[in-house]
Tab-separated table of C-alpha atoms in Angstrom:
chain	number	residue	atom	x	y	z
W	1	MET	CA	-31.196	12.723	-66.224
W	2	SER	CA	-28.383	10.674	-64.812
W	3	LEU	CA	-28.632	8.910	-61.427
W	4	VAL	CA	-24.885	8.620	-61.140
W	5	ALA	CA	-23.273	11.311	-59.039
W	6	PRO	CA	-20.461	13.291	-60.548
W	7	ARG	CA	-17.009	11.993	-59.815
W	8	GLY	CA	-16.128	14.825	-57.402
W	9	ALA	CA	-19.342	14.301	-55.405
W	10	ALA	CA	-18.546	10.602	-54.903
W	11	LYS	CA	-15.119	11.461	-53.567
W	12	GLU	CA	-16.627	14.063	-51.245
W	13	GLN	CA	-19.211	11.595	-49.985
W	14	ALA	CA	-16.506	8.949	-49.370
W	15	ARG	CA	-14.383	11.509	-47.519
W	16	LYS	CA	-17.298	12.503	-45.264
W	17	LYS	CA	-18.018	8.854	-44.513
W	18	THR	CA	-14.377	8.259	-43.615
W	19	GLU	CA	-14.337	11.375	-41.413
W	20	SER	CA	-17.489	10.330	-39.567
W	21	GLU	CA	-16.051	6.863	-38.929
W	22	ALA	CA	-12.794	8.390	-37.709
W	23	THR	CA	-14.702	10.756	-35.426
W	24	ARG	CA	-16.713	7.853	-34.028
W	25	ARG	CA	-13.543	5.835	-33.454
W	26	ASN	CA	-11.784	8.808	-31.869
W	27	GLY	CA	-14.749	9.348	-29.573
W	28	THR	CA	-14.584	5.712	-28.525
W	29	MET	CA	-10.846	5.998	-28.056
W	30	MET	CA	-11.301	9.135	-25.993
W	31	SER	CA	-13.889	7.482	-23.771
W	32	GLN	CA	-11.572	4.486	-23.343
W	33	TYR	CA	-8.699	6.816	-22.549
W	34	THR	CA	-10.833	8.705	-20.032
W	35	HIS	CA	-11.910	5.435	-18.453
W	36	GLN	CA	-8.289	4.250	-18.209
W	37	ALA	CA	-7.211	7.590	-16.743
W	38	LEU	CA	-9.916	7.384	-14.084
W	39	LEU	CA	-8.905	3.828	-13.230
W	40	ALA	CA	-5.270	4.847	-12.993
W	41	ALA	CA	-6.122	7.777	-10.729
W	42	THR	CA	-8.176	5.540	-8.466
W	43	GLU	CA	-5.441	2.922	-8.432
W	44	ASN	CA	-2.812	5.528	-7.605
W	45	THR	CA	-4.915	6.832	-4.724
W	46	THR	CA	-5.430	3.333	-3.364
W	47	THR	CA	-1.760	2.532	-3.814
W	48	GLY	CA	-0.810	5.763	-2.057
W	49	ILE	CA	-3.084	5.042	0.901
W	50	THR	CA	-1.758	1.495	1.129
W	51	ALA	CA	1.816	2.753	1.045
W	52	VAL	CA	1.138	5.232	3.852
W	53	VAL	CA	-0.470	2.527	6.006
W	54	VAL	CA	2.376	0.052	5.386
W	55	ILE	CA	5.072	2.659	6.071
W	56	GLY	CA	3.239	3.763	9.225
W	57	ALA	CA	2.968	0.164	10.447
W	58	CYS	CA	6.681	-0.408	9.785
W	59	ILE	CA	7.630	2.733	11.689
W	60	ALA	CA	5.368	1.714	14.587
W	61	ALA	CA	6.941	-1.776	14.671
W	62	VAL	CA	10.467	-0.314	14.706
W	63	VAL	CA	9.549	2.130	17.480
W	64	LEU	CA	7.964	-0.723	19.469
W	65	PHE	CA	11.077	-2.890	18.979
W	66	VAL	CA	13.556	-0.157	19.940
W	67	GLY	CA	11.396	0.833	22.913
W	68	ALA	CA	11.291	-2.769	24.085
W	69	LEU	CA	15.073	-3.125	23.786
W	70	ILE	CA	15.642	0.023	25.833
W	71	SER	CA	13.040	-1.015	28.373
W	72	ILE	CA	14.526	-4.524	28.724
W	73	ALA	CA	18.030	-3.109	29.130
W	74	ARG	CA	16.882	-0.709	31.890
W	75	SER	CA	14.718	-3.267	33.704
W	76	ARG	CA	15.547	-4.730	37.122
W	77	LEU	CA	15.643	-8.266	35.770
W	78	THR	CA	18.638	-10.495	36.393
W	79	GLY	CA	21.164	-11.028	33.608
W	80	GLY	CA	19.691	-14.372	32.505
W	81	MET	CA	16.143	-13.072	32.202
W	82	LYS	CA	17.292	-9.918	30.417
W	83	PHE	CA	19.186	-12.082	27.954
W	84	ALA	CA	16.143	-14.321	27.440
W	85	TRP	CA	13.869	-11.341	26.744
W	86	LEU	CA	16.452	-9.776	24.415
W	87	VAL	CA	16.760	-13.032	22.444
W	88	PHE	CA	12.978	-13.320	22.293
W	89	ALA	CA	12.708	-9.711	21.095
W	90	PHE	CA	15.337	-10.271	18.370
W	91	VAL	CA	13.944	-13.614	17.193
W	92	LEU	CA	10.352	-12.371	16.960
W	93	PRO	CA	10.667	-8.574	16.932
W	94	PHE	CA	6.999	-7.619	16.873
W	95	VAL	CA	5.637	-10.433	19.040
W	96	GLY	CA	8.559	-10.366	21.464
W	97	SER	CA	8.350	-6.610	21.919
W	98	LEU	CA	4.601	-6.709	22.341
W	99	LEU	CA	4.800	-9.508	24.905
W	100	TRP	CA	7.510	-7.633	26.779
W	101	PHE	CA	5.222	-4.651	27.245
W	102	LEU	CA	2.186	-6.811	28.060
W	103	VAL	CA	3.802	-9.397	30.344
W	104	GLY	CA	7.528	-9.017	30.955
W	105	ARG	CA	7.668	-5.388	31.962
W	106	ARG	CA	4.906	-5.808	34.511
W	107	ASP	CA	6.758	-8.795	36.007
W	108	SER	CA	10.060	-6.891	36.101
W	109	LEU	CA	8.452	-3.978	37.973
W	110	SER	CA	6.989	-6.211	40.665
W	111	GLY	CA	10.491	-7.352	41.675
W	112	PRO	CA	11.761	-10.832	42.448
W	113	ARG	CA	9.182	-13.284	43.692
W	114	ALA	CA	9.602	-15.324	46.803
W	115	LEU	CA	9.395	-19.083	46.355
């Protein structure tokens, strides 16, 4: 009785071993692919949310700036003070516009002050 497997059986055994290794590698590759896909989906969601917030903030800043310009132009301030507020709004659009609505507009509505 011979302990050596027939030639065809050895080839079959080698093929099965190669297939099982390939299956194991493919499974690992699939799990890596799945992991990468999940990361990409999460990243895309985060990127999308960030983009919406940034675009919303930009739109709000533009609306604030344009609103401040219109409000300054329609105010009862003298020409010099209007010019000063307009320059301030153009040099620092967000801060200047915000300060106009917090400080300048209230002062312009109260009218000229007596010395």
